[in-house]
Tab-separated table of C-alpha atoms and ligand atoms in Angstrom:
chain	number	residue	atom	x	y	z
E	4	MET	CA	0.000	0.000	0.000
E	5	LYS	CA	1.062	3.560	-0.671
E	6	ALA	CA	2.010	5.522	2.454
E	7	LEU	CA	3.432	8.942	3.244
E	8	VAL	CA	6.047	8.182	5.881
E	9	LEU	CA	7.567	10.812	8.174
E	10	THR	CA	11.179	9.639	8.164
E	11	GLY	CA	12.746	12.476	10.175
E	12	VAL	CA	12.258	16.126	11.099
E	13	LYS	CA	10.591	17.787	8.090
E	14	GLN	CA	11.266	14.699	5.973
E	15	PHE	CA	8.594	12.746	4.159
E	16	GLU	CA	8.907	9.814	1.764
E	17	ILE	CA	6.226	8.086	-0.258
E	18	GLN	CA	6.827	4.386	0.442
E	19	ASP	CA	5.227	1.112	-0.538
E	20	LEU	CA	4.463	-0.603	2.796
E	21	PRO	CA	2.966	-4.040	3.432
E	22	THR	CA	-0.735	-4.170	4.389
E	23	PRO	CA	-0.814	-3.700	8.193
E	24	GLU	CA	-1.774	-6.770	10.214
E	25	ILE	CA	-4.648	-6.639	12.686
E	26	LYS	CA	-4.896	-8.091	16.179
E	27	PRO	CA	-8.155	-9.835	17.237
E	28	ASP	CA	-9.621	-6.578	18.637
E	29	GLU	CA	-8.519	-4.366	15.736
E	30	VAL	CA	-9.982	-3.045	12.505
E	31	LEU	CA	-8.213	-2.529	9.161
E	32	VAL	CA	-9.506	0.599	7.427
E	33	ASN	CA	-9.163	1.607	3.775
E	34	THR	CA	-8.520	5.306	4.247
E	35	ALA	CA	-10.850	7.697	2.436
E	36	TYR	CA	-9.864	11.111	3.849
E	37	ALA	CA	-7.344	12.334	6.402
E	38	GLY	CA	-7.602	15.903	7.649
E	39	VAL	CA	-4.379	17.760	8.352
E	40	CYS	CA	-4.101	20.353	11.109
E	41	GLY	CA	-1.758	22.329	13.357
E	42	THR	CA	-0.827	19.162	15.243
E	43	ASP	CA	0.604	17.744	12.009
E	44	HIS	CA	2.648	20.938	11.584
E	45	ASP	CA	4.092	20.333	15.054
E	46	LEU	CA	4.788	16.629	14.527
E	47	TYR	CA	6.370	17.339	11.118
E	48	ALA	CA	8.661	19.920	12.740
E	49	GLY	CA	9.720	17.529	15.518
E	50	ARG	CA	7.538	19.072	18.236
E	51	PRO	CA	5.101	16.915	20.236
E	52	GLY	CA	1.353	16.986	19.554
E	53	SER	CA	-0.920	15.222	22.071
E	54	ALA	CA	2.159	12.962	22.359
E	55	ALA	CA	5.506	12.762	20.570
E	56	ALA	CA	5.691	11.126	17.128
E	57	VAL	CA	8.829	9.068	16.618
E	58	PRO	CA	9.854	8.551	12.959
E	59	PRO	CA	9.462	6.467	10.944
E	60	ILE	CA	5.729	6.978	11.346
E	61	VAL	CA	2.654	7.631	9.195
E	62	LEU	CA	0.799	10.757	10.382
E	63	GLY	CA	-2.942	11.389	9.920
E	64	HIS	CA	-5.218	11.499	12.982
E	65	GLU	CA	-8.448	12.941	11.474
E	66	ASN	CA	-9.461	9.889	9.496
E	67	SER	CA	-12.440	8.444	7.692
E	68	GLY	CA	-12.646	5.347	5.557
E	69	VAL	CA	-14.245	2.000	4.821
E	70	VAL	CA	-13.635	-1.113	6.926
E	71	ALA	CA	-11.493	-3.612	4.982
E	72	ALA	CA	-11.211	-6.355	7.619
E	73	VAL	CA	-11.901	-6.947	11.294
E	74	GLY	CA	-10.234	-9.125	13.934
E	75	ALA	CA	-12.022	-12.171	15.372
E	76	ALA	CA	-13.178	-10.321	18.510
E	77	VAL	CA	-14.658	-7.275	16.752
E	78	THR	CA	-18.451	-6.902	16.872
E	79	ASN	CA	-19.208	-3.167	16.375
E	80	VAL	CA	-18.260	-2.860	12.687
E	81	LYS	CA	-17.914	-5.135	9.668
E	82	PRO	CA	-16.154	-5.009	6.290
E	83	GLY	CA	-17.776	-2.425	4.026
E	84	ASP	CA	-18.924	-0.138	6.856
E	85	ARG	CA	-18.155	3.569	6.429
E	86	VAL	CA	-16.390	4.773	9.555
E	87	ALA	CA	-14.571	7.576	11.310
E	88	VAL	CA	-11.790	6.763	13.731
E	89	ASP	CA	-11.066	8.492	17.028
E	90	PRO	CA	-7.259	8.658	17.118
E	91	ASN	CA	-6.911	8.649	20.904
E	92	ILE	CA	-6.457	5.376	22.746
E	93	TYR	CA	-6.483	5.386	26.553
E	94	CYS	CA	-4.858	2.740	28.784
E	95	GLY	CA	-7.949	2.288	30.977
E	96	GLN	CA	-5.763	1.542	34.004
E	97	CYS	CA	-4.021	4.719	35.191
E	98	ASP	CA	-5.343	7.093	37.870
E	99	TYR	CA	-6.764	9.456	35.246
E	100	CYS	CA	-8.522	6.745	33.252
E	101	LEU	CA	-10.028	5.393	36.471
E	102	THR	CA	-11.377	8.800	37.514
E	103	GLN	CA	-13.329	9.685	34.332
E	104	ARG	CA	-10.571	11.850	32.865
E	105	PRO	CA	-9.111	9.502	30.244
E	106	GLU	CA	-7.855	12.421	28.131
E	107	LEU	CA	-5.211	12.952	30.823
E	108	CYS	CA	-4.140	9.287	30.569
E	109	ASP	CA	-0.521	8.668	31.551
E	110	HIS	CA	-0.140	6.223	28.661
E	111	LEU	CA	-1.980	7.975	25.847
E	112	SER	CA	-1.394	6.523	22.403
E	113	ALA	CA	-2.870	7.835	19.186
E	114	VAL	CA	-3.423	6.816	15.591
E	115	GLY	CA	-1.332	9.131	13.422
E	116	VAL	CA	0.818	10.244	16.366
E	117	THR	CA	2.288	7.261	18.222
E	118	ARG	CA	1.077	4.574	15.758
E	119	ASP	CA	0.651	4.708	11.988
E	120	GLY	CA	-2.272	6.828	10.826
E	121	GLY	CA	-4.374	7.776	7.850
E	122	LEU	CA	-1.822	9.269	5.456
E	123	ALA	CA	-1.608	5.795	3.932
E	124	GLU	CA	-4.017	3.711	1.899
E	125	GLN	CA	-4.740	1.567	4.957
E	126	PHE	CA	-4.328	1.822	8.729
E	127	THR	CA	-5.405	-0.127	11.796
E	128	ALA	CA	-7.108	0.892	15.043
E	129	PRO	CA	-8.696	-0.858	18.019
E	130	ALA	CA	-12.414	-1.452	17.377
E	131	SER	CA	-13.195	0.645	20.472
E	132	VAL	CA	-12.243	3.842	18.612
E	133	VAL	CA	-13.939	3.001	15.288
E	134	TYR	CA	-17.375	4.618	14.780
E	135	LYS	CA	-19.863	3.704	12.067
E	136	LEU	CA	-21.093	6.713	10.078
E	137	PRO	CA	-24.735	7.609	9.422
E	138	ASP	CA	-25.678	7.402	5.716
E	139	ASN	CA	-26.075	11.181	5.401
E	140	VAL	CA	-22.542	12.020	6.610
E	141	SER	CA	-20.065	11.995	3.732
E	142	LEU	CA	-16.607	10.473	4.137
E	143	LYS	CA	-15.129	13.892	3.370
E	144	ASP	CA	-17.129	15.670	6.089
E	145	ALA	CA	-16.272	12.759	8.395
E	146	ALA	CA	-12.632	13.850	8.368
E	147	ALA	CA	-13.872	16.782	10.470
E	148	ILE	CA	-15.370	14.568	13.182
E	149	GLU	CA	-12.141	14.500	15.191
E	150	PRO	CA	-11.774	18.318	15.260
E	151	ILE	CA	-15.503	18.677	16.080
E	152	SER	CA	-15.060	16.160	18.897
E	153	CYS	CA	-12.253	18.300	20.363
E	154	ALA	CA	-14.588	21.314	20.305
E	155	ALA	CA	-17.314	19.147	21.874
E	156	HIS	CA	-14.969	18.299	24.745
E	157	GLY	CA	-14.261	22.006	25.193
E	158	VAL	CA	-17.956	22.836	25.483
E	159	ASP	CA	-18.450	19.817	27.785
E	160	LEU	CA	-16.057	21.489	30.198
E	161	LEU	CA	-18.174	24.663	30.257
E	162	LYS	CA	-21.585	25.177	31.752
E	163	LEU	CA	-23.514	26.514	28.773
E	164	ARG	CA	-26.886	28.172	29.323
E	165	PRO	CA	-29.395	29.848	26.983
E	166	TYR	CA	-28.916	33.335	28.519
E	167	GLN	CA	-25.233	33.449	27.663
E	168	LYS	CA	-23.502	35.642	25.127
E	169	ALA	CA	-20.452	33.898	23.739
E	170	LEU	CA	-17.387	35.167	21.902
E	171	VAL	CA	-15.026	33.020	19.869
E	172	ILE	CA	-11.563	34.466	19.271
E	173	GLY	CA	-9.908	32.931	16.206
E	174	ASP	CA	-11.292	32.525	12.696
E	175	GLY	CA	-9.321	29.384	11.875
E	176	PHE	CA	-11.042	26.037	11.349
E	177	MET	CA	-11.453	25.394	15.085
E	178	GLY	CA	-12.765	28.878	15.845
E	179	GLN	CA	-15.346	28.510	13.087
E	180	LEU	CA	-16.379	25.095	14.430
E	181	PHE	CA	-16.794	26.655	17.874
E	182	ALA	CA	-18.981	29.427	16.448
E	183	GLN	CA	-21.396	26.708	15.331
E	184	ILE	CA	-21.105	24.297	18.243
E	185	VAL	CA	-21.876	26.790	21.024
E	186	GLN	CA	-25.165	27.541	19.243
E	187	ALA	CA	-25.936	23.819	18.965
E	188	TYR	CA	-25.344	23.568	22.721
E	189	GLY	CA	-27.765	26.401	23.361
E	190	VAL	CA	-26.150	29.802	23.958
E	191	HIS	CA	-28.320	32.633	22.761
E	192	GLN	CA	-25.734	34.659	20.844
E	193	VAL	CA	-22.278	34.062	19.462
E	194	ASP	CA	-19.850	36.673	18.131
E	195	LEU	CA	-16.588	35.975	16.331
E	196	ALA	CA	-13.240	37.796	16.385
E	197	GLY	CA	-10.640	37.098	13.734
E	198	ILE	CA	-8.372	38.603	11.135
E	199	PHE	CA	-10.020	37.679	7.822
E	200	ASP	CA	-13.029	39.766	6.698
E	201	GLU	CA	-14.164	37.094	4.260
E	202	LYS	CA	-14.281	34.345	6.900
E	203	LEU	CA	-15.960	36.625	9.425
E	204	LYS	CA	-18.642	37.592	6.911
E	205	ARG	CA	-19.194	33.959	5.892
E	206	ASN	CA	-19.840	33.043	9.509
E	207	GLN	CA	-22.524	35.719	9.716
E	208	GLU	CA	-24.120	34.652	6.446
E	209	LEU	CA	-23.968	30.876	6.880
E	210	PHE	CA	-23.550	30.039	10.528
E	211	GLY	CA	-25.653	32.431	12.591
E	212	VAL	CA	-22.804	34.509	14.045
E	213	LYS	CA	-24.128	37.925	15.153
E	214	ASN	CA	-21.305	40.455	15.529
E	215	VAL	CA	-17.812	40.087	14.123
E	216	TYR	CA	-14.600	41.931	14.987
E	217	ASN	CA	-11.600	42.108	12.716
E	218	THR	CA	-8.971	42.577	15.398
E	219	THR	CA	-6.444	44.019	12.940
E	220	ARG	CA	-8.527	47.225	13.092
E	221	GLU	CA	-11.348	46.795	15.634
E	222	SER	CA	-11.266	46.094	19.335
E	223	ILE	CA	-13.388	43.532	21.128
E	224	PRO	CA	-15.849	45.102	23.614
E	225	ALA	CA	-14.416	44.800	27.127
E	226	GLU	CA	-16.202	42.895	29.920
E	227	SER	CA	-19.072	41.885	27.633
E	228	TYR	CA	-19.227	38.097	27.352
E	229	ASP	CA	-20.343	35.205	29.562
E	230	VAL	CA	-18.382	32.619	27.585
E	231	ILE	CA	-15.178	33.293	25.676
E	232	ILE	CA	-13.437	30.657	23.615
E	233	GLU	CA	-9.831	31.374	22.728
E	234	ALA	CA	-8.949	29.381	19.598
E	235	VAL	CA	-5.702	30.971	18.442
E	236	GLY	CA	-3.116	30.175	21.112
E	237	LEU	CA	-1.215	33.466	21.336
E	238	PRO	CA	-0.536	35.280	24.623
E	239	SER	CA	-2.116	38.400	23.066
E	240	THR	CA	-5.384	36.638	22.174
E	241	GLN	CA	-5.425	34.869	25.553
E	242	ALA	CA	-5.214	38.284	27.216
E	243	GLN	CA	-7.984	39.543	24.882
E	244	ALA	CA	-10.137	36.588	25.936
E	245	VAL	CA	-9.851	37.477	29.612
E	246	ALA	CA	-10.415	41.181	28.919
E	247	ALA	CA	-13.708	40.330	27.197
E	248	ALA	CA	-15.021	38.471	30.278
E	249	ARG	CA	-17.900	39.956	32.225
E	250	LYS	CA	-18.663	38.928	35.807
E	251	GLY	CA	-19.132	35.182	36.187
E	252	ALA	CA	-17.608	34.419	32.791
E	253	GLN	CA	-16.029	31.187	31.680
E	254	VAL	CA	-12.957	31.452	29.467
E	255	LEU	CA	-12.027	28.346	27.497
E	256	MET	CA	-8.328	28.353	26.622
E	257	PHE	CA	-8.507	26.019	23.630
E	258	GLY	CA	-5.643	27.387	21.507
E	259	VAL	CA	-2.260	25.732	21.887
E	260	GLY	CA	0.483	28.226	22.621
E	261	PRO	CA	4.201	27.721	22.235
E	262	GLN	CA	5.431	25.604	25.177
E	263	GLU	CA	7.385	28.470	26.744
E	264	ALA	CA	4.675	31.152	26.342
E	265	HIS	CA	2.971	33.019	29.203
E	266	PHE	CA	0.233	35.615	29.274
E	267	GLU	CA	-0.525	38.166	31.966
E	268	MET	CA	-3.838	38.729	33.661
E	269	ASN	CA	-5.040	40.643	36.654
E	270	THR	CA	-5.349	38.154	39.496
E	271	TYR	CA	-7.827	40.306	41.446
E	272	ASP	CA	-10.248	40.023	38.504
E	273	ILE	CA	-10.357	36.250	38.917
E	274	TYR	CA	-11.704	36.791	42.439
E	275	LYS	CA	-13.845	39.848	41.890
E	276	LYS	CA	-15.449	38.614	38.678
E	277	GLN	CA	-15.490	34.964	39.792
E	278	LEU	CA	-13.892	33.900	36.520
E	279	THR	CA	-13.359	30.370	35.301
E	280	ILE	CA	-10.219	29.880	33.212
E	281	GLN	CA	-10.598	26.431	31.676
E	282	GLY	CA	-8.086	24.419	29.641
E	283	SER	CA	-9.172	21.747	27.161
E	284	PHE	CA	-7.206	18.764	25.871
E	285	ILE	CA	-8.296	16.461	23.060
E	286	ASN	CA	-11.635	14.657	22.809
E	287	PRO	CA	-12.560	11.980	25.373
E	288	LEU	CA	-15.692	10.095	24.302
E	289	THR	CA	-17.116	12.975	22.282
E	290	PHE	CA	-17.064	11.243	18.873
E	291	LYS	CA	-20.726	10.239	19.141
E	292	ASP	CA	-21.710	13.843	19.831
E	293	ALA	CA	-19.597	15.067	16.912
E	294	ILE	CA	-21.201	12.540	14.551
E	295	SER	CA	-24.686	13.529	15.740
E	296	LEU	CA	-23.955	17.218	15.160
E	297	LEU	CA	-23.174	16.459	11.499
E	298	GLU	CA	-26.019	13.952	11.093
E	299	SER	CA	-28.591	16.430	12.424
E	300	GLY	CA	-27.258	19.303	10.321
E	301	LYS	CA	-26.616	21.373	13.453
E	302	MET	CA	-23.075	21.690	12.205
E	303	ASN	CA	-22.046	22.209	8.602
E	304	VAL	CA	-18.393	21.704	7.722
E	305	ALA	CA	-18.436	21.387	3.917
E	306	PRO	CA	-18.108	25.179	3.325
E	307	LEU	CA	-15.061	25.233	5.625
E	308	ILE	CA	-13.069	22.537	3.810
E	309	SER	CA	-11.197	24.576	1.217
E	310	HIS	CA	-8.610	22.107	-0.098
E	311	GLU	CA	-8.559	18.467	-1.098
E	312	LEU	CA	-4.920	17.384	-1.412
E	313	GLY	CA	-3.115	14.272	-2.611
E	314	LEU	CA	-0.531	12.484	-0.447
E	315	GLU	CA	2.208	14.044	-2.592
E	316	GLU	CA	1.012	17.563	-1.667
E	317	VAL	CA	1.087	17.194	2.123
E	318	GLN	CA	4.679	18.371	2.444
E	319	ASP	CA	3.968	21.434	0.275
E	320	PHE	CA	1.038	22.217	2.565
E	321	LEU	CA	3.052	21.773	5.776
E	322	ASP	CA	5.886	23.885	4.330
E	323	GLY	CA	3.389	26.687	3.643
E	324	ARG	CA	3.642	26.498	-0.149
E	325	ILE	CA	-0.125	26.073	-0.591
E	326	LYS	CA	-1.806	29.402	0.101
E	327	GLY	CA	-5.277	30.378	1.247
E	328	VAL	CA	-6.051	27.142	3.088
E	329	SER	CA	-9.041	27.271	5.411
E	330	LYS	CA	-9.064	23.524	6.083
E	331	ALA	CA	-7.244	20.863	4.071
E	332	VAL	CA	-8.133	17.214	3.850
E	333	VAL	CA	-6.090	14.612	2.033
E	334	LYS	CA	-8.026	12.353	-0.329
E	335	VAL	CA	-6.191	9.089	0.189
E	336	GLY	CA	-8.485	6.467	-1.335
E	337	ALA	CA	-11.553	6.235	-3.541
F	29	NAD	N1	-7.323	21.942	22.828
F	29	NAD	C1	-7.350	21.042	21.863
F	29	NAD	O1	-7.611	19.862	22.068
F	29	NAD	C2	-7.089	21.496	20.460
F	29	NAD	C3	-7.485	20.715	19.361
F	29	NAD	C4	-7.303	21.213	18.068
F	29	NAD	C5	-6.697	22.449	17.891
F	29	NAD	N2	-6.298	23.168	18.977
F	29	NAD	C6	-5.684	24.503	18.836
F	29	NAD	O2	-6.669	25.452	18.516
F	29	NAD	C7	-6.079	26.542	17.827
F	29	NAD	C8	-6.877	26.831	16.552
F	29	NAD	O3	-6.802	25.719	15.694
F	29	NAD	P1	-7.041	25.873	14.117
F	29	NAD	O4	-6.999	24.524	13.529
F	29	NAD	O5	-8.207	26.743	13.877
F	29	NAD	O6	-5.680	26.575	13.703
F	29	NAD	P2	-5.417	27.762	12.730
F	29	NAD	O7	-3.959	27.913	12.592
F	29	NAD	O8	-6.252	27.663	11.514
F	29	NAD	O9	-6.013	28.901	13.688
F	29	NAD	C9	-5.467	30.029	13.958
F	29	NAD	C10	-6.335	31.061	13.255
F	29	NAD	O10	-6.620	32.091	14.165
F	29	NAD	C11	-6.784	33.272	13.448
F	29	NAD	N3	-5.974	34.305	14.126
F	29	NAD	C12	-4.635	34.482	14.093
F	29	NAD	N4	-4.293	35.551	14.822
F	29	NAD	C13	-5.441	36.034	15.333
F	29	NAD	C14	-5.747	37.135	16.156
F	29	NAD	N5	-4.795	37.924	16.605
F	29	NAD	N6	-7.040	37.353	16.485
F	29	NAD	C15	-8.022	36.545	16.024
F	29	NAD	N7	-7.782	35.489	15.219
F	29	NAD	C16	-6.515	35.252	14.882
F	29	NAD	C17	-6.367	33.033	12.022
F	29	NAD	O11	-7.535	32.916	11.241
F	29	NAD	C18	-5.664	31.715	12.070
F	29	NAD	O12	-5.896	30.987	10.900
F	29	NAD	C19	-4.628	26.140	17.550
F	29	NAD	O13	-3.800	26.721	18.536
F	29	NAD	C20	-4.674	24.638	17.727
F	29	NAD	O14	-3.423	24.096	18.072
F	29	NAD	C21	-6.497	22.726	20.241
F	30	ZN	ZN1	-5.985	17.540	14.250
F	31	ZN	ZN1	-4.731	5.783	31.315
């Protein structure tokens, strides 16, 4: 099978690999689409994502496909089923797994990070992370289920209520997913701050966003929001997120900053405004919710997927040679 193998820091090779073998509890998937995201940029550059990727390895953690074969102990899917695969595999035995916080697992492994992923014609995963798709969810849209599931975990960590006014900072793919998902979870208004007029306008026209702020020339109203989702990962936008918080606000710090970065905030405000500053890491058991959001039409990702790449183009994308990408998915198989 054809595979794009990360062979070293910023080094890819197209290789012909043998069909992966499956254990009794595993599924072999013919890859349809693999989304590529900021985590792949990090792994490609030798920085850790949810975990470190050690070359040689096949990346690709936002995968959809069709089941090719199943191990003897697998009962949830069968050959021919259209599926999406949650990359994250938890040990089930550490303190965190045993206290309903598997995302913090001490022995996290992940398809496309610590084991071969979807940037190959086939990959394997334990049946426990393979989810059958509803008929009305396309394999291309299904590549967005993993990112949606990360956003779903973020909103799970908040207490969302219909009275709330929410602000999303960041008009990248994740920020735009958040603009939709907070509405699906019931807040009464969502505004969006970003740096691209076209994307901001599209979110008003297509996705029910009320007010938009282009932060290259407009400021975000201070102390105005009950829920703020930071989806950029810069100290400056993290500070903007806190500045936008009104009394009792919850601030979700979703963006991933550089490992050494810090941002400053007034500590008295945390007390006086009773703020919640909430981190969010990956997507524990939120795949079902993500699939339902697409199946019900409460979330619409097709207009956000701007590029369909081939395996040969992934390096060009990660090196920044493909411009104007909103979200790229790699079409791996038919
Ligand atoms: N917590 C998690 O589990 C998790 C999961 C996925 C992604 N992330 C993180 O979420 C963040 C967003 O992800 P993404 O895929 O959308 O990445 P992205 O690179 O597309 O998002 C960044 C976007 O933010 C916008 N932006 C840049 N500077 C800005 C500014 N000053 N003000 C407002 N907007 C600005 C731009 O549109 C840019 O494209 C990244 O940091 C990513 O690593 C976290
Ligand atoms: Zn990703
Ligand atoms: Zn564990």
